[in-house]
């Protein structure tokens, strides 16, 4: 019997690709997607994605969503307390592993290992590598049919005009050379709406594009794209 594992699910491309890799390897059985939510706004933390879209993703990959509501603003102590509750629930359900889509940031990896040490749950990092490997990783995702949209851009690292763009070969070609093509340094965050782990694509279109708390966000709305919505978004994007 394979070990039961949870997957940290941000709604983005790296989470979706991690699930794809885990299912290909077959070493663990992923039994749930853990997603932190801003409980004030009902959106996925940092990515700014509506919670209903995270639920749609969970349905499309055939796994239950484990939402973790967080207050806004949220202190690190409060975040860790709520994550400890997730770990306790996981242990009660026979989970022995927790997978993350981290790529190469050593401090993030060390933090996750530290938080799980002594809990009985082992951290997994299926995509772990080096900064030099992310260009090939990004191209592999796109070649495999993964489709995602940039929902959040940090204008200190990437021009705001990139928010709302598709994560595709054209984006990689246009991206500044000092930006990680997977956004691992926080340059951007994505919402994945199709790919090898989805049993069906999730139709979305871009609503408002706004600046908030120093970041640019493209609001994704479920459903096919009405032309007037796309035009409105284009007018608002810097």
C-alpha atoms as a printed R data frame, in Angstrom:
    type eleno elety resid chain resno       x      y       z
1   ATOM     1    CA   UNK     A     1   0.000  0.000   0.000
2   ATOM     2    CA   UNK     A     2   1.422  3.358  -1.039
3   ATOM     3    CA   UNK     A     3   1.945  6.115   1.550
4   ATOM     4    CA   UNK     A     4  -0.841  8.695   1.643
5   ATOM     5    CA   UNK     A     5   0.272 12.252   0.879
6   ATOM     6    CA   UNK     A     6  -1.106 15.763   0.848
7   ATOM     7    CA   UNK     A     7  -0.028 18.324  -1.726
8   ATOM     8    CA   UNK     A     8   0.426 22.018  -1.053
9   ATOM     9    CA   UNK     A     9  -1.848 23.537  -3.725
10  ATOM    10    CA   UNK     A    10  -1.419 27.217  -4.578
11  ATOM    11    CA   UNK     A    11  -3.663 26.960  -7.676
12  ATOM    12    CA   UNK     A    12  -0.618 27.656  -9.847
13  ATOM    13    CA   UNK     A    13   1.386 25.801 -12.461
14  ATOM    14    CA   UNK     A    14   4.022 24.414 -10.076
15  ATOM    15    CA   UNK     A    15   1.368 22.759  -7.913
16  ATOM    16    CA   UNK     A    16  -0.290 21.216 -10.954
17  ATOM    17    CA   UNK     A    17   3.045 19.998 -12.307
18  ATOM    18    CA   UNK     A    18   3.983 18.532  -8.928
19  ATOM    19    CA   UNK     A    19   0.771 16.508  -8.950
20  ATOM    20    CA   UNK     A    20   1.571 15.350 -12.471
21  ATOM    21    CA   UNK     A    21   5.075 14.243 -11.425
22  ATOM    22    CA   UNK     A    22   3.808 12.470  -8.304
23  ATOM    23    CA   UNK     A    23   1.182 10.565 -10.269
24  ATOM    24    CA   UNK     A    24   3.746  9.587 -12.895
25  ATOM    25    CA   UNK     A    25   6.156  8.275 -10.273
26  ATOM    26    CA   UNK     A    26   3.434  6.442  -8.369
27  ATOM    27    CA   UNK     A    27   5.419  6.313  -5.129
28  ATOM    28    CA   UNK     A    28   2.706  7.986  -3.017
29  ATOM    29    CA   UNK     A    29  -1.053  8.372  -3.240
30  ATOM    30    CA   UNK     A    30  -2.045 12.044  -3.188
31  ATOM    31    CA   UNK     A    31  -5.276 12.237  -1.181
32  ATOM    32    CA   UNK     A    32  -5.852 15.980  -0.803
33  ATOM    33    CA   UNK     A    33  -4.881 19.493  -1.865
34  ATOM    34    CA   UNK     A    34  -4.020 21.939   0.917
35  ATOM    35    CA   UNK     A    35  -4.809 25.532  -0.063
36  ATOM    36    CA   UNK     A    36  -4.382 28.610   2.122
37  ATOM    37    CA   UNK     A    37  -7.135 31.175   1.668
38  ATOM    38    CA   UNK     A    38  -7.529 34.806   2.613
39  ATOM    39    CA   UNK     A    39 -10.743 34.407   4.600
40  ATOM    40    CA   UNK     A    40 -11.548 38.123   4.368
41  ATOM    41    CA   UNK     A    41 -11.654 38.173   0.570
42  ATOM    42    CA   UNK     A    42 -12.340 34.501  -0.199
43  ATOM    43    CA   UNK     A    43  -9.276 34.136  -2.407
44  ATOM    44    CA   UNK     A    44  -6.199 31.930  -2.596
45  ATOM    45    CA   UNK     A    45  -3.415 33.571  -0.611
46  ATOM    46    CA   UNK     A    46  -0.917 35.547  -2.754
47  ATOM    47    CA   UNK     A    47  -2.346 34.332  -6.065
48  ATOM    48    CA   UNK     A    48  -5.552 36.314  -5.602
49  ATOM    49    CA   UNK     A    49  -7.653 33.569  -7.226
50  ATOM    50    CA   UNK     A    50 -11.308 33.195  -6.276
51  ATOM    51    CA   UNK     A    51 -11.908 30.225  -3.998
52  ATOM    52    CA   UNK     A    52 -14.512 28.761  -6.347
53  ATOM    53    CA   UNK     A    53 -11.809 28.356  -8.983
54  ATOM    54    CA   UNK     A    54  -9.645 26.398  -6.548
55  ATOM    55    CA   UNK     A    55 -12.630 24.123  -5.934
56  ATOM    56    CA   UNK     A    56 -13.049 23.725  -9.696
57  ATOM    57    CA   UNK     A    57  -9.411 22.663  -9.951
58  ATOM    58    CA   UNK     A    58  -9.872 20.090  -7.201
59  ATOM    59    CA   UNK     A    59 -12.868 18.626  -9.019
60  ATOM    60    CA   UNK     A    60 -10.941 18.555 -12.305
61  ATOM    61    CA   UNK     A    61  -8.060 16.577 -10.773
62  ATOM    62    CA   UNK     A    62 -10.354 14.337  -8.727
63  ATOM    63    CA   UNK     A    63  -9.107 15.254  -5.260
64  ATOM    64    CA   UNK     A    64 -10.667 16.946  -2.219
65  ATOM    65    CA   UNK     A    65  -9.608 20.477  -1.394
66  ATOM    66    CA   UNK     A    66  -8.360 21.056   2.148
67  ATOM    67    CA   UNK     A    67  -8.930 24.803   2.573
68  ATOM    68    CA   UNK     A    68  -6.964 26.593   5.290
69  ATOM    69    CA   UNK     A    69  -8.641 29.962   5.997
70  ATOM    70    CA   UNK     A    70  -6.185 32.632   7.145
71  ATOM    71    CA   UNK     A    71  -7.017 36.017   8.655
72  ATOM    72    CA   UNK     A    72  -5.911 39.155   6.867
73  ATOM    73    CA   UNK     A    73  -3.396 40.317   7.792
74  ATOM    74    CA   UNK     A    74  -1.989 37.074   9.125
75  ATOM    75    CA   UNK     A    75   0.892 36.778  11.568
76  ATOM    76    CA   UNK     A    76   3.396 33.963  11.184
77  ATOM    77    CA   UNK     A    77   2.318 32.555  14.567
78  ATOM    78    CA   UNK     A    78  -1.291 32.359  13.410
79  ATOM    79    CA   UNK     A    79  -0.282 30.790  10.115
80  ATOM    80    CA   UNK     A    80   1.747 28.116  11.878
81  ATOM    81    CA   UNK     A    81  -1.069 27.411  14.344
82  ATOM    82    CA   UNK     A    82  -3.513 26.798  11.519
83  ATOM    83    CA   UNK     A    83  -1.057 24.616   9.661
84  ATOM    84    CA   UNK     A    84  -0.504 22.544  12.810
85  ATOM    85    CA   UNK     A    85  -4.242 21.873  12.781
86  ATOM    86    CA   UNK     A    86  -3.905 20.624   9.189
87  ATOM    87    CA   UNK     A    87  -1.078 18.306  10.226
88  ATOM    88    CA   UNK     A    88  -3.162 16.940  13.104
89  ATOM    89    CA   UNK     A    89  -6.064 16.239  10.739
90  ATOM    90    CA   UNK     A    90  -3.701 14.622   8.254
91  ATOM    91    CA   UNK     A    91  -2.231 12.289  10.871
92  ATOM    92    CA   UNK     A    92  -5.733 11.281  11.943
93  ATOM    93    CA   UNK     A    93  -6.463 10.300   8.337
94  ATOM    94    CA   UNK     A    94  -3.312  8.239   7.921
95  ATOM    95    CA   UNK     A    95  -1.324 10.767   5.899
96  ATOM    96    CA   UNK     A    96   2.441 10.336   6.217
97  ATOM    97    CA   UNK     A    97   3.813 12.727   3.556
98  ATOM    98    CA   UNK     A    98   3.329 16.346   2.495
99  ATOM    99    CA   UNK     A    99   4.495 17.376  -0.980
100 ATOM   100    CA   UNK     A   100   5.521 20.876  -2.057
101 ATOM   101    CA   UNK     A   101   6.178 22.398  -5.475
102 ATOM   102    CA   UNK     A   102   9.257 24.349  -4.398
103 ATOM   103    CA   UNK     A   103  11.994 24.550  -7.017
104 ATOM   104    CA   UNK     A   104  15.242 25.844  -5.508
105 ATOM   105    CA   UNK     A   105  14.805 28.309  -2.604
106 ATOM   106    CA   UNK     A   106  16.797 26.748   0.220
107 ATOM   107    CA   UNK     A   107  15.272 28.897   2.999
108 ATOM   108    CA   UNK     A   108  11.729 27.871   2.049
109 ATOM   109    CA   UNK     A   109  12.682 24.201   1.930
110 ATOM   110    CA   UNK     A   110  14.432 24.428   5.299
111 ATOM   111    CA   UNK     A   111  11.373 26.117   6.828
112 ATOM   112    CA   UNK     A   112   9.034 23.378   5.610
113 ATOM   113    CA   UNK     A   113  11.344 20.649   6.892
114 ATOM   114    CA   UNK     A   114  11.595 22.378  10.238
115 ATOM   115    CA   UNK     A   115   7.827 22.723  10.593
116 ATOM   116    CA   UNK     A   116   7.248 19.022   9.881
117 ATOM   117    CA   UNK     A   117  10.132 17.655  11.933
118 ATOM   118    CA   UNK     A   118   8.825 15.356  14.665
119 ATOM   119    CA   UNK     A   119   5.226 15.353  13.386
120 ATOM   120    CA   UNK     A   120   5.327 11.953  11.703
121 ATOM   121    CA   UNK     A   121   4.789 13.536   8.290
122 ATOM   122    CA   UNK     A   122   7.670 13.606   5.797
123 ATOM   123    CA   UNK     A   123   8.123 16.572   3.424
124 ATOM   124    CA   UNK     A   124   8.541 15.791  -0.282
125 ATOM   125    CA   UNK     A   125  10.008 18.092  -2.956
126 ATOM   126    CA   UNK     A   126   9.429 16.351  -6.303
127 ATOM   127    CA   UNK     A   127  10.510 19.325  -8.456
128 ATOM   128    CA   UNK     A   128  13.593 20.284  -6.485
129 ATOM   129    CA   UNK     A   129  16.586 21.372  -8.547
130 ATOM   130    CA   UNK     A   130  18.686 24.433  -9.312
131 ATOM   131    CA   UNK     A   131  17.951 27.890 -10.779
132 ATOM   132    CA   UNK     A   132  19.613 26.791 -13.990
133 ATOM   133    CA   UNK     A   133  17.051 24.043 -14.491
134 ATOM   134    CA   UNK     A   134  13.916 26.194 -14.431
135 ATOM   135    CA   UNK     A   135  14.040 27.304 -18.103
136 ATOM   136    CA   UNK     A   136  13.849 23.661 -19.181
137 ATOM   137    CA   UNK     A   137  11.172 22.987 -16.570
138 ATOM   138    CA   UNK     A   138   9.019 25.844 -17.845
139 ATOM   139    CA   UNK     A   139   9.347 24.593 -21.425
140 ATOM   140    CA   UNK     A   140   8.487 21.041 -20.342
141 ATOM   141    CA   UNK     A   141   5.299 22.224 -18.644
142 ATOM   142    CA   UNK     A   142   4.176 24.067 -21.758
143 ATOM   143    CA   UNK     A   143   5.097 21.197 -24.083
144 ATOM   144    CA   UNK     A   144   3.022 18.794 -21.966
145 ATOM   145    CA   UNK     A   145  -0.075 20.956 -22.436
146 ATOM   146    CA   UNK     A   146  -0.114 22.775 -19.121
147 ATOM   147    CA   UNK     A   147  -2.026 26.060 -19.463
148 ATOM   148    CA   UNK     A   148  -1.896 28.844 -16.905
149 ATOM   149    CA   UNK     A   149  -2.498 32.583 -16.562
150 ATOM   150    CA   UNK     A   150  -0.375 35.089 -14.637
151 ATOM   151    CA   UNK     A   151  -2.751 36.302 -11.926
152 ATOM   152    CA   UNK     A   152  -0.269 38.288  -9.828
153 ATOM   153    CA   UNK     A   153   2.857 40.237 -10.753
154 ATOM   154    CA   UNK     A   154   5.364 41.929  -8.477
155 ATOM   155    CA   UNK     A   155   6.182 45.156 -10.375
156 ATOM   156    CA   UNK     A   156   9.519 45.406  -8.582
157 ATOM   157    CA   UNK     A   157  10.613 42.277 -10.437
158 ATOM   158    CA   UNK     A   158   8.466 42.084 -13.573
159 ATOM   159    CA   UNK     A   159   6.683 44.829 -15.571
160 ATOM   160    CA   UNK     A   160   2.949 45.025 -14.733
161 ATOM   161    CA   UNK     A   161   2.034 44.515 -18.393
162 ATOM   162    CA   UNK     A   162   2.679 40.799 -17.895
163 ATOM   163    CA   UNK     A   163  -0.274 40.324 -15.527
164 ATOM   164    CA   UNK     A   164  -3.114 38.461 -17.195
165 ATOM   165    CA   UNK     A   165  -0.873 36.904 -19.856
166 ATOM   166    CA   UNK     A   166  -0.844 33.222 -20.649
167 ATOM   167    CA   UNK     A   167   2.087 31.173 -19.422
168 ATOM   168    CA   UNK     A   168   3.317 30.075 -22.834
169 ATOM   169    CA   UNK     A   169   6.316 30.137 -25.139
170 ATOM   170    CA   UNK     A   170   5.628 33.737 -26.143
171 ATOM   171    CA   UNK     A   171   5.704 34.787 -22.499
172 ATOM   172    CA   UNK     A   172   9.035 33.046 -21.925
173 ATOM   173    CA   UNK     A   173  10.472 34.780 -24.977
174 ATOM   174    CA   UNK     A   174   9.321 38.200 -23.763
175 ATOM   175    CA   UNK     A   175  10.406 37.749 -20.158
176 ATOM   176    CA   UNK     A   176  13.381 39.832 -18.942
177 ATOM   177    CA   UNK     A   177  16.569 37.782 -18.598
178 ATOM   178    CA   UNK     A   178  16.843 38.415 -14.845
179 ATOM   179    CA   UNK     A   179  13.392 36.936 -14.141
180 ATOM   180    CA   UNK     A   180  13.111 33.259 -13.276
181 ATOM   181    CA   UNK     A   181  10.931 31.659 -15.985
182 ATOM   182    CA   UNK     A   182   8.954 29.811 -13.325
183 ATOM   183    CA   UNK     A   183   8.611 32.876 -11.077
184 ATOM   184    CA   UNK     A   184  10.299 31.097  -8.201
185 ATOM   185    CA   UNK     A   185  11.626 34.333  -6.714
186 ATOM   186    CA   UNK     A   186   8.106 35.744  -6.421
187 ATOM   187    CA   UNK     A   187   8.157 37.599  -9.729
188 ATOM   188    CA   UNK     A   188   4.708 36.267 -10.605
189 ATOM   189    CA   UNK     A   189   2.037 33.767  -9.605
190 ATOM   190    CA   UNK     A   190  -0.301 31.787 -11.825
191 ATOM   191    CA   UNK     A   191  -3.609 29.953 -12.055
192 ATOM   192    CA   UNK     A   192  -3.473 26.636 -13.895
193 ATOM   193    CA   UNK     A   193  -6.645 25.891 -15.861
194 ATOM   194    CA   UNK     A   194  -5.654 22.922 -18.029
195 ATOM   195    CA   UNK     A   195  -2.962 20.289 -18.245
196 ATOM   196    CA   UNK     A   196  -2.103 16.602 -17.984
197 ATOM   197    CA   UNK     A   197  -3.570 16.192 -14.482
198 ATOM   198    CA   UNK     A   198  -6.937 17.754 -15.329
199 ATOM   199    CA   UNK     A   199  -9.797 15.579 -16.554
200 ATOM   200    CA   UNK     A   200 -11.235 18.693 -18.214
201 ATOM   201    CA   UNK     A   201 -10.104 22.292 -18.739
202 ATOM   202    CA   UNK     A   202 -11.492 25.063 -16.531
203 ATOM   203    CA   UNK     A   203 -12.809 27.915 -18.687
204 ATOM   204    CA   UNK     A   204 -11.851 31.307 -17.283
205 ATOM   205    CA   UNK     A   205 -11.676 34.867 -18.522
206 ATOM   206    CA   UNK     A   206  -9.980 37.997 -17.223
207 ATOM   207    CA   UNK     A   207 -12.047 40.545 -15.336
208 ATOM   208    CA   UNK     A   208 -10.591 43.604 -13.655
209 ATOM   209    CA   UNK     A   209  -6.855 44.205 -13.535
210 ATOM   210    CA   UNK     A   210  -5.966 46.148 -10.397
211 ATOM   211    CA   UNK     A   211  -3.073 47.211  -8.193
212 ATOM   212    CA   UNK     A   212  -3.300 46.256  -4.511
213 ATOM   213    CA   UNK     A   213  -0.740 46.097  -1.700
214 ATOM   214    CA   UNK     A   214   2.094 46.786  -4.138
215 ATOM   215    CA   UNK     A   215   1.172 43.989  -6.579
216 ATOM   216    CA   UNK     A   216  -0.792 43.832  -9.829
217 ATOM   217    CA   UNK     A   217  -3.626 41.292  -9.980
218 ATOM   218    CA   UNK     A   218  -5.733 39.985 -12.856
219 ATOM   219    CA   UNK     A   219  -9.086 38.801 -11.539
220 ATOM   220    CA   UNK     A   220 -10.082 35.504 -13.152
221 ATOM   221    CA   UNK     A   221 -13.762 34.716 -13.578
222 ATOM   222    CA   UNK     A   222 -15.179 31.288 -14.382
223 ATOM   223    CA   UNK     A   223 -16.561 30.870 -17.875
224 ATOM   224    CA   UNK     A   224 -15.599 31.539 -21.496
225 ATOM   225    CA   UNK     A   225 -14.295 34.937 -22.503
226 ATOM   226    CA   UNK     A   226 -16.876 37.531 -23.545
227 ATOM   227    CA   UNK     A   227 -15.121 39.969 -25.915
228 ATOM   228    CA   UNK     A   228 -16.159 43.035 -23.935
229 ATOM   229    CA   UNK     A   229 -14.575 41.660 -20.741
230 ATOM   230    CA   UNK     A   230 -11.237 41.143 -22.443
231 ATOM   231    CA   UNK     A   231 -11.368 44.642 -23.875
232 ATOM   232    CA   UNK     A   232 -12.092 46.131 -20.455
233 ATOM   233    CA   UNK     A   233  -9.167 44.259 -18.948
234 ATOM   234    CA   UNK     A   234  -6.855 45.454 -21.673
235 ATOM   235    CA   UNK     A   235  -7.850 49.039 -20.993
236 ATOM   236    CA   UNK     A   236  -7.077 48.690 -17.303
237 ATOM   237    CA   UNK     A   237  -3.783 46.863 -17.636
238 ATOM   238    CA   UNK     A   238  -0.780 49.253 -17.376
